PDB file of C-alpha atoms and ligand atoms in Angstrom:
ATOM      1  CA  MET P 268      57.729 141.597 100.425  1.00 86.00           C
ATOM      2  CA  VAL P 269      60.947 142.987 100.113  1.00 91.00           C
ATOM      3  CA  GLN P 270      64.035 141.409  98.817  1.00 94.00           C
ATOM      4  CA  ALA P 271      68.071 141.812  98.155  1.00 96.00           C
ATOM      5  CA  ASP P 272      71.164 139.888  97.504  1.00 96.00           C
ATOM      6  CA  LEU P 273      72.962 138.216 100.424  1.00 97.00           C
ATOM      7  CA  ILE P 274      76.140 140.554 100.345  1.00 96.00           C
ATOM      8  CA  ASN P 275      79.561 140.038 102.226  1.00 96.00           C
ATOM      9  CA  PRO P 276      80.167 143.349 103.671  1.00 93.00           C
ATOM     10  CA  SER P 277      83.864 142.689 104.112  1.00 93.00           C
ATOM     11  CA  THR P 278      84.428 141.291 100.374  1.00 95.00           C
ATOM     12  CA  GLN P 279      81.090 143.309  98.697  1.00 93.00           C
ATOM     13  CA  ALA P 280      80.804 139.602  96.900  1.00 95.00           C
ATOM     14  CA  LYS P 281      77.374 138.004  96.138  1.00 96.00           C
ATOM     15  CA  SER P 282      76.086 134.966  97.660  1.00 97.00           C
ATOM     16  CA  ARG P 283      75.810 132.700  95.115  1.00 95.00           C
ATOM     17  CA  THR P 284      73.619 131.062  97.087  1.00 96.00           C
ATOM     18  CA  PHE P 285      71.234 132.682  99.305  1.00 97.00           C
ATOM     19  CA  LYS P 286      68.986 135.986  98.784  1.00 97.00           C
ATOM     20  CA  ILE P 287      67.500 138.073 101.883  1.00 97.00           C
ATOM     21  CA  ALA P 288      63.867 138.677 102.159  1.00 95.00           C
ATOM     22  CA  GLY P 289      61.589 140.259 104.475  1.00 92.00           C
ATOM     23  CA  GLU P 290      57.714 141.216 104.748  1.00 83.00           C
ATOM     24  CA  GLU P 291      57.768 144.870 105.989  1.00 75.00           C
ATOM     25  CA  ASP P 292      54.894 146.518 106.997  1.00 73.00           C
ATOM     26  CA  LEU P 293      55.633 149.585 105.874  1.00 69.00           C
ATOM     27  CA  ILE P 294      58.289 152.781 104.628  1.00 69.00           C
ATOM     28  CA  VAL P 295      56.871 156.124 104.988  1.00 66.00           C
ATOM     29  CA  GLY P 296      58.676 159.412 104.148  1.00 61.00           C
ATOM     30  CA  VAL P 297      56.923 162.775 105.577  1.00 54.00           C
ATOM     31  CA  ILE P 298      56.865 165.089 102.494  1.00 48.00           C
ATOM     32  CA  GLY P 299      57.430 169.034 103.477  1.00 46.00           C
ATOM     33  CA  TYR P 300      58.288 168.359 106.855  1.00 52.00           C
ATOM     34  CA  ASP P 301      61.789 166.294 105.549  1.00 62.00           C
ATOM     35  CA  ASP P 302      63.045 163.364 103.416  1.00 70.00           C
ATOM     36  CA  SER P 303      62.547 161.044 106.527  1.00 78.00           C
ATOM     37  CA  HIS P 304      62.375 157.516 105.697  1.00 84.00           C
ATOM     38  CA  ILE P 305      61.168 155.730 108.798  1.00 86.00           C
ATOM     39  CA  LEU P 306      59.983 152.067 109.062  1.00 88.00           C
ATOM     40  CA  PHE P 307      57.213 151.066 110.851  1.00 86.00           C
ATOM     41  CA  ASP P 308      56.555 147.550 112.173  1.00 87.00           C
ATOM     42  CA  HIS P 309      53.199 146.373 113.757  1.00 85.00           C
ATOM     43  CA  LYS P 310      53.802 144.008 116.578  1.00 87.00           C
ATOM     44  CA  THR P 311      51.371 142.169 119.128  1.00 87.00           C
ATOM     45  CA  ALA P 312      52.273 141.388 122.385  1.00 91.00           C
ATOM     46  CA  SER P 313      51.691 139.921 126.104  1.00 91.00           C
ATOM     47  CA  GLN P 314      53.907 141.486 128.252  1.00 94.00           C
ATOM     48  CA  ASP P 315      54.426 145.173 129.924  1.00 97.00           C
ATOM     49  CA  ILE P 316      55.058 147.205 126.973  1.00 97.00           C
ATOM     50  CA  ALA P 317      53.715 150.303 129.522  1.00 97.00           C
ATOM     51  CA  ASP P 318      57.036 150.433 131.360  1.00 96.00           C
ATOM     52  CA  PRO P 319      59.726 152.046 129.264  1.00 93.00           C
ATOM     53  CA  ASP P 320      62.101 149.841 130.965  1.00 95.00           C
ATOM     54  CA  ALA P 321      60.328 146.623 131.013  1.00 96.00           C
ATOM     55  CA  PRO P 322      62.203 143.297 129.608  1.00 97.00           C
ATOM     56  CA  TYR P 323      60.252 143.884 126.322  1.00 97.00           C
ATOM     57  CA  TRP P 324      61.880 147.210 124.979  1.00 96.00           C
ATOM     58  CA  ARG P 325      65.365 146.263 126.288  1.00 95.00           C
ATOM     59  CA  GLN P 326      65.515 143.280 123.851  1.00 95.00           C
ATOM     60  CA  LEU P 327      64.162 145.244 121.130  1.00 94.00           C
ATOM     61  CA  VAL P 328      67.729 146.629 121.914  1.00 92.00           C
ATOM     62  CA  VAL P 329      69.143 143.701 120.771  1.00 91.00           C
ATOM     63  CA  GLU P 330      66.249 142.252 118.228  1.00 94.00           C
ATOM     64  CA  SER P 331      67.317 141.473 114.999  1.00 95.00           C
ATOM     65  CA  GLN P 332      64.305 142.415 113.154  1.00 94.00           C
ATOM     66  CA  PRO P 333      64.529 146.226 112.959  1.00 94.00           C
ATOM     67  CA  SER P 334      68.402 145.374 111.522  1.00 95.00           C
ATOM     68  CA  HIS P 335      67.266 143.032 108.917  1.00 96.00           C
ATOM     69  CA  TYR P 336      64.482 145.345 107.645  1.00 94.00           C
ATOM     70  CA  MET P 337      66.807 148.200 107.589  1.00 95.00           C
ATOM     71  CA  LEU P 338      69.697 146.580 105.545  1.00 96.00           C
ATOM     72  CA  LEU P 339      67.153 145.255 103.140  1.00 95.00           C
ATOM     73  CA  GLU P 340      66.130 148.570 102.676  1.00 92.00           C
ATOM     74  CA  TRP P 341      69.557 149.946 102.256  1.00 94.00           C
ATOM     75  CA  LEU P 342      70.358 147.004  99.801  1.00 95.00           C
ATOM     76  CA  ASN P 343      67.381 148.459  97.860  1.00 93.00           C
ATOM     77  CA  GLY P 344      68.383 151.842  97.994  1.00 90.00           C
ATOM     78  CA  ARG P 345      66.010 153.164 100.426  1.00 87.00           C
ATOM     79  CA  LYS P 346      68.379 153.875 103.507  1.00 89.00           C
ATOM     80  CA  CYS P 347      66.162 154.483 106.554  1.00 90.00           C
ATOM     81  CA  ASP P 348      66.554 156.751 109.274  1.00 88.00           C
ATOM     82  CA  GLY P 349      64.921 154.984 111.640  1.00 87.00           C
ATOM     83  CA  ALA P 350      62.627 152.623 112.675  1.00 91.00           C
ATOM     84  CA  VAL P 351      59.280 152.656 115.031  1.00 91.00           C
ATOM     85  CA  TRP P 352      57.398 149.788 116.549  1.00 92.00           C
ATOM     86  CA  ASP P 353      53.860 150.308 117.278  1.00 89.00           C
ATOM     87  CA  VAL P 354      52.614 147.708 119.725  1.00 92.00           C
ATOM     88  CA  LEU P 355      49.287 146.612 120.468  1.00 91.00           C
ATOM     89  CA  ARG P 356      49.303 144.646 123.604  1.00 94.00           C
ATOM     90  CA  LYS P 357      46.611 141.767 124.159  1.00 90.00           C
ATOM     91  CA  PRO P 358      43.820 142.351 126.703  1.00 92.00           C
ATOM     92  CA  SER P 359      43.931 140.264 129.891  1.00 93.00           C
ATOM     93  CA  ILE P 360      40.365 141.019 130.934  1.00 94.00           C
ATOM     94  CA  ALA P 361      37.669 138.542 130.287  1.00 94.00           C
ATOM     95  CA  PRO P 362      33.830 138.902 130.797  1.00 95.00           C
ATOM     96  CA  LYS P 363      32.777 139.123 134.347  1.00 96.00           C
ATOM     97  CA  LYS P 364      29.952 138.395 136.675  1.00 95.00           C
ATOM     98  CA  LEU P 365      28.220 141.742 137.973  1.00 95.00           C
ATOM     99  CA  ALA P 366      26.996 142.694 141.683  1.00 95.00           C
ATOM    100  CA  LYS P 367      23.207 142.822 141.434  1.00 92.00           C
ATOM    101  CA  ALA P 368      23.148 146.772 142.192  1.00 94.00           C
ATOM    102  CA  GLU P 369      25.262 147.114 138.610  1.00 95.00           C
ATOM    103  CA  VAL P 370      22.463 144.871 136.766  1.00 95.00           C
ATOM    104  CA  ALA P 371      19.987 146.598 137.859  1.00 94.00           C
ATOM    105  CA  ARG P 372      21.463 150.396 136.732  1.00 95.00           C
ATOM    106  CA  VAL P 373      22.500 148.818 133.618  1.00 95.00           C
ATOM    107  CA  CYS P 374      19.214 147.644 133.044  1.00 95.00           C
ATOM    108  CA  ALA P 375      17.531 151.078 134.766  1.00 95.00           C
ATOM    109  CA  ASN P 376      19.596 153.225 132.223  1.00 95.00           C
ATOM    110  CA  GLN P 377      20.225 150.888 129.078  1.00 95.00           C
ATOM    111  CA  ASP P 378      24.066 151.891 129.276  1.00 96.00           C
ATOM    112  CA  TYR P 379      27.087 150.178 129.915  1.00 97.00           C
ATOM    113  CA  CYS P 380      30.350 152.175 129.929  1.00 96.00           C
ATOM    114  CA  ASN P 381      29.108 155.019 127.889  1.00 94.00           C
ATOM    115  CA  TRP P 382      27.494 152.527 125.300  1.00 95.00           C
ATOM    116  CA  GLN P 383      23.783 151.967 124.492  1.00 96.00           C
ATOM    117  CA  MET P 384      23.195 148.170 125.426  1.00 97.00           C
ATOM    118  CA  SER P 385      20.450 146.067 122.824  1.00 97.00           C
ATOM    119  CA  ASP P 386      17.362 144.840 124.172  1.00 96.00           C
ATOM    120  CA  GLU P 387      19.112 141.258 124.022  1.00 96.00           C
ATOM    121  CA  THR P 388      21.963 142.248 125.936  1.00 96.00           C
ATOM    122  CA  LEU P 389      19.138 143.634 128.558  1.00 96.00           C
ATOM    123  CA  GLN P 390      17.402 140.826 128.777  1.00 95.00           C
ATOM    124  CA  SER P 391      20.333 138.333 129.139  1.00 95.00           C
ATOM    125  CA  LEU P 392      20.959 140.445 132.038  1.00 94.00           C
ATOM    126  CA  GLN P 393      17.643 139.555 133.383  1.00 90.00           C
ATOM    127  CA  GLU P 394      18.630 135.734 133.217  1.00 92.00           C
ATOM    128  CA  SER P 395      22.277 135.521 133.893  1.00 91.00           C
ATOM    129  CA  ASN P 396      24.094 138.266 136.060  1.00 91.00           C
ATOM    130  CA  ARG P 397      26.987 137.257 133.729  1.00 93.00           C
ATOM    131  CA  GLU P 398      28.485 139.995 131.151  1.00 96.00           C
ATOM    132  CA  THR P 399      27.393 139.991 127.645  1.00 96.00           C
ATOM    133  CA  LEU P 400      29.745 139.892 124.753  1.00 96.00           C
ATOM    134  CA  GLU P 401      28.622 143.473 123.647  1.00 97.00           C
ATOM    135  CA  MET P 402      29.062 144.137 127.181  1.00 97.00           C
ATOM    136  CA  TYR P 403      32.773 142.842 127.451  1.00 97.00           C
ATOM    137  CA  GLU P 404      33.287 145.124 123.971  1.00 97.00           C
ATOM    138  CA  ALA P 405      32.071 148.012 125.584  1.00 97.00           C
ATOM    139  CA  ARG P 406      34.200 147.908 128.708  1.00 97.00           C
ATOM    140  CA  LEU P 407      37.373 146.551 126.731  1.00 97.00           C
ATOM    141  CA  ALA P 408      36.271 149.528 124.574  1.00 96.00           C
ATOM    142  CA  LEU P 409      36.482 152.011 127.326  1.00 97.00           C
ATOM    143  CA  ASP P 410      39.726 150.460 129.205  1.00 97.00           C
ATOM    144  CA  CYS P 411      41.669 150.507 125.970  1.00 95.00           C
ATOM    145  CA  THR P 412      40.900 154.073 124.895  1.00 94.00           C
ATOM    146  CA  LYS P 413      39.612 156.065 128.386  1.00 96.00           C
ATOM    147  CA  THR P 414      41.217 154.074 131.080  1.00 96.00           C
ATOM    148  CA  ARG P 415      44.491 153.094 130.548  1.00 96.00           C
ATOM    149  CA  PRO P 416      45.383 153.185 126.818  1.00 96.00           C
ATOM    150  CA  GLU P 417      49.256 153.272 127.582  1.00 96.00           C
ATOM    151  CA  TRP P 418      48.494 149.563 128.585  1.00 97.00           C
ATOM    152  CA  TYR P 419      47.264 148.664 125.586  1.00 96.00           C
ATOM    153  CA  PHE P 420      49.424 150.368 123.243  1.00 94.00           C
ATOM    154  CA  GLN P 421      52.934 152.039 122.859  1.00 96.00           C
ATOM    155  CA  ARG P 422      54.896 153.391 119.844  1.00 93.00           C
ATOM    156  CA  ARG P 423      59.000 153.815 120.108  1.00 93.00           C
ATOM    157  CA  SER P 424      61.478 154.482 117.927  1.00 91.00           C
ATOM    158  CA  VAL P 425      63.999 151.889 117.339  1.00 92.00           C
ATOM    159  CA  PRO P 426      67.202 153.677 116.507  1.00 90.00           C
ATOM    160  CA  ARG P 427      69.798 151.495 114.606  1.00 93.00           C
ATOM    161  CA  LEU P 428      73.341 153.188 113.612  1.00 94.00           C
ATOM    162  CA  ASP P 429      75.076 152.170 110.657  1.00 94.00           C
ATOM    163  CA  CYS P 430      77.909 150.695 112.261  1.00 95.00           C
ATOM    164  CA  GLU P 431      75.113 148.342 113.840  1.00 95.00           C
ATOM    165  CA  ILE P 432      73.053 147.377 110.525  1.00 96.00           C
ATOM    166  CA  LEU P 433      76.855 146.409 109.261  1.00 95.00           C
ATOM    167  CA  ASP P 434      77.612 144.386 112.227  1.00 96.00           C
ATOM    168  CA  TYR P 435      74.283 142.646 111.447  1.00 96.00           C
ATOM    169  CA  ALA P 436      74.882 142.772 107.502  1.00 97.00           C
ATOM    170  CA  ARG P 437      77.923 140.728 108.786  1.00 97.00           C
ATOM    171  CA  GLU P 438      76.555 137.913 111.059  1.00 96.00           C
ATOM    172  CA  LEU P 439      74.143 137.357 108.102  1.00 97.00           C
ATOM    173  CA  TRP P 440      76.916 136.514 106.049  1.00 98.00           C
ATOM    174  CA  GLU P 441      78.272 134.260 108.463  1.00 97.00           C
ATOM    175  CA  HIS P 442      74.516 132.469 109.493  1.00 97.00           C
ATOM    176  CA  GLY P 443      74.259 131.955 105.588  1.00 97.00           C
ATOM    177  CA  GLN P 444      77.725 130.591 105.512  1.00 97.00           C
ATOM    178  CA  GLU P 445      76.690 128.315 108.406  1.00 97.00           C
ATOM    179  CA  VAL P 446      73.824 127.077 106.901  1.00 98.00           C
ATOM    180  CA  LEU P 447      75.724 126.234 103.335  1.00 97.00           C
ATOM    181  CA  HIS P 448      78.234 124.182 105.696  1.00 97.00           C
ATOM    182  CA  VAL P 449      75.223 122.093 107.734  1.00 97.00           C
ATOM    183  CA  ARG P 450      73.606 121.610 104.378  1.00 97.00           C
ATOM    184  CA  ASN P 451      76.617 120.369 102.825  1.00 97.00           C
ATOM    185  CA  THR P 452      77.360 117.896 105.555  1.00 97.00           C
ATOM    186  CA  GLN P 453      74.139 116.788 106.112  1.00 96.00           C
ATOM    187  CA  ARG P 454      74.839 117.211 109.673  1.00 95.00           C
ATOM    188  CA  HIS P 455      71.732 119.110 111.612  1.00 97.00           C
ATOM    189  CA  ALA P 456      72.325 119.228 115.416  1.00 97.00           C
ATOM    190  CA  ARG P 457      69.514 118.493 117.565  1.00 97.00           C
ATOM    191  CA  ASN P 458      69.226 120.983 120.563  1.00 97.00           C
ATOM    192  CA  SER P 459      66.951 119.455 122.978  1.00 96.00           C
ATOM    193  CA  GLY P 460      67.076 122.837 125.135  1.00 96.00           C
ATOM    194  CA  ALA P 461      64.469 124.234 122.753  1.00 97.00           C
ATOM    195  CA  CYS P 462      62.342 120.721 122.395  1.00 97.00           C
ATOM    196  CA  MET P 463      59.864 122.603 125.226  1.00 96.00           C
ATOM    197  CA  LEU P 464      60.106 126.589 124.275  1.00 92.00           C
ATOM    198  CA  TYR P 465      57.149 128.556 125.418  1.00 83.00           C
ATOM    199  CA  GLY P 466      55.698 125.903 127.070  1.00 84.00           C
ATOM    200  CA  SER P 467      54.676 124.007 124.408  1.00 88.00           C
ATOM    201  CA  PRO P 468      56.346 120.653 123.070  1.00 95.00           C
ATOM    202  CA  CYS P 469      58.256 121.465 119.403  1.00 96.00           C
ATOM    203  CA  LYS P 470      56.025 120.167 116.608  1.00 95.00           C
ATOM    204  CA  PHE P 471      58.890 117.792 115.344  1.00 97.00           C
ATOM    205  CA  LEU P 472      59.283 116.136 118.945  1.00 97.00           C
ATOM    206  CA  GLY P 473      57.624 113.246 117.481  1.00 97.00           C
ATOM    207  CA  ILE P 474      59.980 112.777 114.781  1.00 97.00           C
ATOM    208  CA  CYS P 475      63.223 113.722 116.905  1.00 97.00           C
ATOM    209  CA  SER P 476      62.211 111.162 119.522  1.00 96.00           C
ATOM    210  CA  GLY P 477      61.373 108.150 117.013  1.00 96.00           C
ATOM    211  CA  HIS P 478      58.107 108.231 117.722  1.00 96.00           C
ATOM    212  CA  ASP P 479      57.039 109.390 114.199  1.00 96.00           C
ATOM    213  CA  SER P 480      59.229 110.295 110.906  1.00 97.00           C
ATOM    214  CA  PRO P 481      58.846 112.915 108.218  1.00 96.00           C
ATOM    215  CA  ASP P 482      57.405 110.190 105.184  1.00 95.00           C
ATOM    216  CA  SER P 483      54.586 109.191 108.025  1.00 96.00           C
ATOM    217  CA  ASP P 484      51.206 110.470 106.252  1.00 95.00           C
ATOM    218  CA  LYS P 485      50.803 112.683 109.219  1.00 95.00           C
ATOM    219  CA  TRP P 486      53.129 115.116 107.393  1.00 96.00           C
ATOM    220  CA  LYS P 487      53.494 116.690 103.752  1.00 94.00           C
ATOM    221  CA  ARG P 488      55.941 119.075 101.899  1.00 95.00           C
ATOM    222  CA  LYS P 489      55.288 122.813 101.623  1.00 93.00           C
ATOM    223  CA  SER P 490      56.188 123.994  98.402  1.00 93.00           C
ATOM    224  CA  GLN P 491      56.896 126.920  99.324  1.00 94.00           C
ATOM    225  CA  VAL P 492      58.896 127.115 102.894  1.00 96.00           C
ATOM    226  CA  HIS P 493      58.421 130.671 103.886  1.00 95.00           C
ATOM    227  CA  VAL P 494      54.550 130.718 104.878  1.00 85.00           C
ATOM    228  CA  GLU P 495      54.767 134.197 105.732  1.00 83.00           C
ATOM    229  CA  LEU P 496      55.737 135.239 102.069  1.00 87.00           C
ATOM    230  CA  PRO P 497      53.031 134.013  99.932  1.00 81.00           C
ATOM    231  CA  GLY P 498      54.510 136.111  97.393  1.00 84.00           C
ATOM    232  CA  LEU P 499      57.709 134.743  97.105  1.00 89.00           C
ATOM    233  CA  GLU P 500      59.035 132.734  93.932  1.00 88.00           C
ATOM    234  CA  GLY P 501      60.467 129.075  93.748  1.00 92.00           C
ATOM    235  CA  ASP P 502      60.441 126.868  96.888  1.00 95.00           C
ATOM    236  CA  GLY P 503      62.251 129.681  99.039  1.00 96.00           C
ATOM    237  CA  ARG P 504      64.946 127.267 100.496  1.00 96.00           C
ATOM    238  CA  GLY P 505      67.528 130.234  99.095  1.00 97.00           C
ATOM    239  CA  VAL P 506      66.117 132.719 100.669  1.00 97.00           C
ATOM    240  CA  LEU P 507      67.172 133.477 104.430  1.00 98.00           C
ATOM    241  CA  THR P 508      64.310 135.727 106.245  1.00 97.00           C
ATOM    242  CA  ASN P 509      65.093 136.940 109.999  1.00 96.00           C
ATOM    243  CA  SER P 510      62.354 134.048 111.269  1.00 95.00           C
ATOM    244  CA  ARG P 511      64.651 131.423 109.425  1.00 97.00           C
ATOM    245  CA  ILE P 512      67.994 132.520 110.881  1.00 97.00           C
ATOM    246  CA  ARG P 513      66.355 132.643 114.477  1.00 96.00           C
ATOM    247  CA  CYS P 514      64.934 129.172 113.875  1.00 97.00           C
ATOM    248  CA  PHE P 515      68.228 128.029 112.943  1.00 98.00           C
ATOM    249  CA  GLN P 516      69.765 129.428 116.101  1.00 97.00           C
ATOM    250  CA  THR P 517      67.069 127.717 118.100  1.00 97.00           C
ATOM    251  CA  CYS P 518      67.561 124.351 116.868  1.00 98.00           C
ATOM    252  CA  ARG P 519      69.013 123.140 113.325  1.00 98.00           C
ATOM    253  CA  ARG P 520      67.308 120.207 113.310  1.00 98.00           C
ATOM    254  CA  LYS P 521      63.737 122.100 113.292  1.00 98.00           C
ATOM    255  CA  HIS P 522      65.690 124.106 110.928  1.00 98.00           C
ATOM    256  CA  TYR P 523      66.493 121.464 108.450  1.00 98.00           C
ATOM    257  CA  TYR P 524      62.703 120.224 109.018  1.00 98.00           C
ATOM    258  CA  SER P 525      61.291 123.709 108.426  1.00 97.00           C
ATOM    259  CA  TYR P 526      63.350 125.120 105.784  1.00 98.00           C
ATOM    260  CA  GLU P 527      65.344 122.801 104.050  1.00 97.00           C
ATOM    261  CA  LEU P 528      63.026 119.228 103.791  1.00 97.00           C
ATOM    262  CA  GLY P 529      60.238 121.758 104.343  1.00 96.00           C
ATOM    263  CA  ILE P 530      57.327 119.658 106.103  1.00 96.00           C
ATOM    264  CA  GLU P 531      54.368 120.562 107.670  1.00 93.00           C
ATOM    265  CA  ARG P 532      51.604 118.688 109.838  1.00 91.00           C
ATOM    266  CA  GLN P 533      49.145 117.512 107.420  1.00 89.00           C
ATOM    267  CA  ASP P 534      46.418 119.001 109.966  1.00 82.00           C
ATOM    268  CA  GLU P 535      48.750 122.380 111.008  1.00 74.00           C
ATOM    269  CA  ALA P 536      46.138 124.690 111.700  1.00 70.00           C
ATOM    270  CA  GLU P 537      47.035 128.818 112.264  1.00 67.00           C
ATOM    271  CA  LYS P 538      47.857 129.396 116.059  1.00 71.00           C
ATOM    272  CA  GLU P 539      45.989 131.603 117.601  1.00 73.00           C
ATOM    273  CA  ALA P 540      49.071 134.231 118.402  1.00 71.00           C
ATOM    274  CA  LEU P 541      49.742 134.079 114.457  1.00 72.00           C
ATOM    275  CA  ALA P 542      46.251 134.891 113.571  1.00 78.00           C
ATOM    276  CA  PHE P 543      45.742 137.356 115.714  1.00 77.00           C
ATOM    277  CA  GLY P 544      48.883 138.968 114.657  1.00 74.00           C
ATOM    278  CA  ARG P 545      47.543 138.637 111.549  1.00 76.00           C
ATOM    279  CA  LEU P 546      44.118 140.362 111.944  1.00 81.00           C
ATOM    280  CA  TRP P 547      46.433 143.332 113.980  1.00 77.00           C
ATOM    281  CA  HIS P 548      48.394 143.778 110.593  1.00 77.00           C
ATOM    282  CA  VAL P 549      45.255 144.179 108.246  1.00 82.00           C
ATOM    283  CA  ALA P 550      43.542 146.628 110.669  1.00 82.00           C
ATOM    284  CA  LEU P 551      47.056 148.616 110.886  1.00 78.00           C
ATOM    285  CA  ALA P 552      47.043 148.477 107.135  1.00 77.00           C
ATOM    286  CA  ALA P 553      43.605 149.658 106.641  1.00 81.00           C
ATOM    287  CA  TYR P 554      44.273 152.733 109.303  1.00 79.00           C
ATOM    288  CA  TRP P 555      47.797 153.628 107.754  1.00 75.00           C
ATOM    289  CA  SER P 556      45.676 153.494 104.441  1.00 77.00           C
ATOM    290  CA  TYR P 557      43.801 156.225 105.440  1.00 77.00           C
ATOM    291  CA  PHE P 558      46.120 158.263 107.203  1.00 70.00           C
ATOM    292  CA  LEU P 559      48.682 158.167 104.332  1.00 69.00           C
ATOM    293  CA  GLU P 560      45.837 159.583 101.870  1.00 67.00           C
ATOM    294  CA  GLY P 561      44.674 162.341 104.062  1.00 59.00           C
ATOM    295  CA  ASN P 562      47.802 163.484 105.533  1.00 56.00           C
ATOM    296  CA  ASN P 563      50.599 164.482 102.946  1.00 49.00           C
ATOM    297  CA  VAL P 564      52.464 161.030 103.616  1.00 53.00           C
ATOM    298  CA  VAL P 565      54.030 158.504 101.200  1.00 48.00           C
ATOM    299  CA  CYS P 566      54.801 155.412 101.588  1.00 49.00           C
ATOM    300  CA  ASN P 567      57.321 154.176  99.792  1.00 45.00           C
ATOM    301  CA  ASN P 568      57.106 150.453  99.641  1.00 45.00           C
ATOM    302  CA  GLU P 569      56.291 150.507  96.172  1.00 40.00           C
ATOM    303  CA  SER P 570      58.617 153.291  95.628  1.00 34.00           C
ATOM    304  CA  PRO P 571      61.369 152.811  92.825  1.00 31.00           C
ATOM    305  CA  ALA P 572      64.923 153.440  94.348  1.00 29.00           C
ATOM    306  CA  SER P 573      65.699 155.781  92.411  1.00 27.00           C
ATOM    307  CA  THR P 574      63.524 158.254  93.677  1.00 28.00           C
ATOM    308  CA  VAL P 575      64.852 158.086  97.435  1.00 27.00           C
ATOM    309  CA  GLY P 576      68.419 157.220  96.854  1.00 28.00           C
ATOM    310  CA  ASP P 577      70.182 154.686  95.600  1.00 32.00           C
ATOM    311  CA  PHE P 578      72.157 151.863  97.115  1.00 31.00           C
ATOM    312  CA  SER P 579      75.040 153.964  96.451  1.00 35.00           C
ATOM    313  CA  ASN P 580      78.874 153.835  95.958  1.00 36.00           C
ATOM    314  CA  THR P 581      79.131 155.694  98.987  1.00 35.00           C
ATOM    315  CA  ASP P 582      77.204 153.521 100.946  1.00 42.00           C
ATOM    316  CA  GLN P 583      78.804 150.245  99.185  1.00 41.00           C
ATOM    317  CA  ALA P 584      81.972 151.518 100.836  1.00 41.00           C
ATOM    318  CA  ALA P 585      80.596 151.406 104.164  1.00 42.00           C
ATOM    319  CA  PHE P 586      79.438 147.601 104.046  1.00 41.00           C
ATOM    320  CA  ALA P 587      83.407 146.950 102.685  1.00 36.00           C
ATOM    321  CA  GLY P 588      84.386 148.555 106.109  1.00 33.00           C
TER     322      GLY P 588
HETATM  323  S1  LIG F 620      63.258 119.862 116.004  1.00 70.48           S
HETATM  324 FE1  LIG F 620      65.179 120.282 117.693  1.00 70.48          FE
HETATM  325  S2  LIG F 620      63.766 121.683 118.890  1.00 70.48           S
HETATM  326 FE2  LIG F 620      62.336 120.489 117.976  1.00 70.48          FE
HETATM  327  S3  LIG F 620      62.078 118.387 119.346  1.00 70.48           S
HETATM  328 FE3  LIG F 620      63.753 118.184 117.143  1.00 70.48          FE
HETATM  329  S4  LIG F 620      65.731 118.382 118.607  1.00 70.48           S
HETATM  330 FE4  LIG F 620      63.492 119.658 120.129  1.00 70.48          FE
END
């Protein structure tokens, strides 16, 4: 987790109310090649990533998350030269039924998609012509690694000019002022257009529609409002993250329940998409730890700012622009 003061780029004033924070994946510098400091983020997606003109990549041009992370790095004296997005598309194929001839071939060769099949799978095929989990895994592995790896995985650079990061810093300051305003006036406007986003009801719909109350036994107060930042000290109400700003932009009432009142359902379960994303982060962290040790590459997340350049007067002058 990385934190920094929220600074008004026009006046250099520090916010007395808010800090900014984010959970970055990785910063790497390539020793012996150049002194680049590149921010890597790991993403999962359900939509097309193979087409360079796909909406996924177009949206990334205006996505605030790279700017948020790069601003955090800049404010901590580790100015990034760029960002790279590693994106994994989730599989859309499912276990399937096999034709009789295919079943016969697998049983005869004891092989499926270049994998040796276990006795359990061969036995199961005698009783059913549906792929076992082992067979599905073999077909999926072949699809990911040989047949169409570009469908599943893409790595793209995400450029951000200094002026774009400064623009984001200005927007972030303004958002901070707006959050402060609604906090002080206690006017947390509802946005009915966001109640059914992504085809499912907002978790606070029961409260907003008068069928439930934040004080009912279905809800509890969170001890810390940023669940994605477990290492954060305090209750987190004075911290702005990219997720929090996005929530505020989506619906101020939702922001109030999530980040000001800080409530969650007693039975709140981790969503499948979140769980998958978390697993993907763990897997890529393991991959990178191996890669970093063996390939002359360093992770700078833990480096003191002085080793990679402070947030110098020159940089601060840029913020004053
Ligand atoms: S918090 Fe906002 S998005 Fe959620 S139900 Fe209420 S008005 Fe709709």
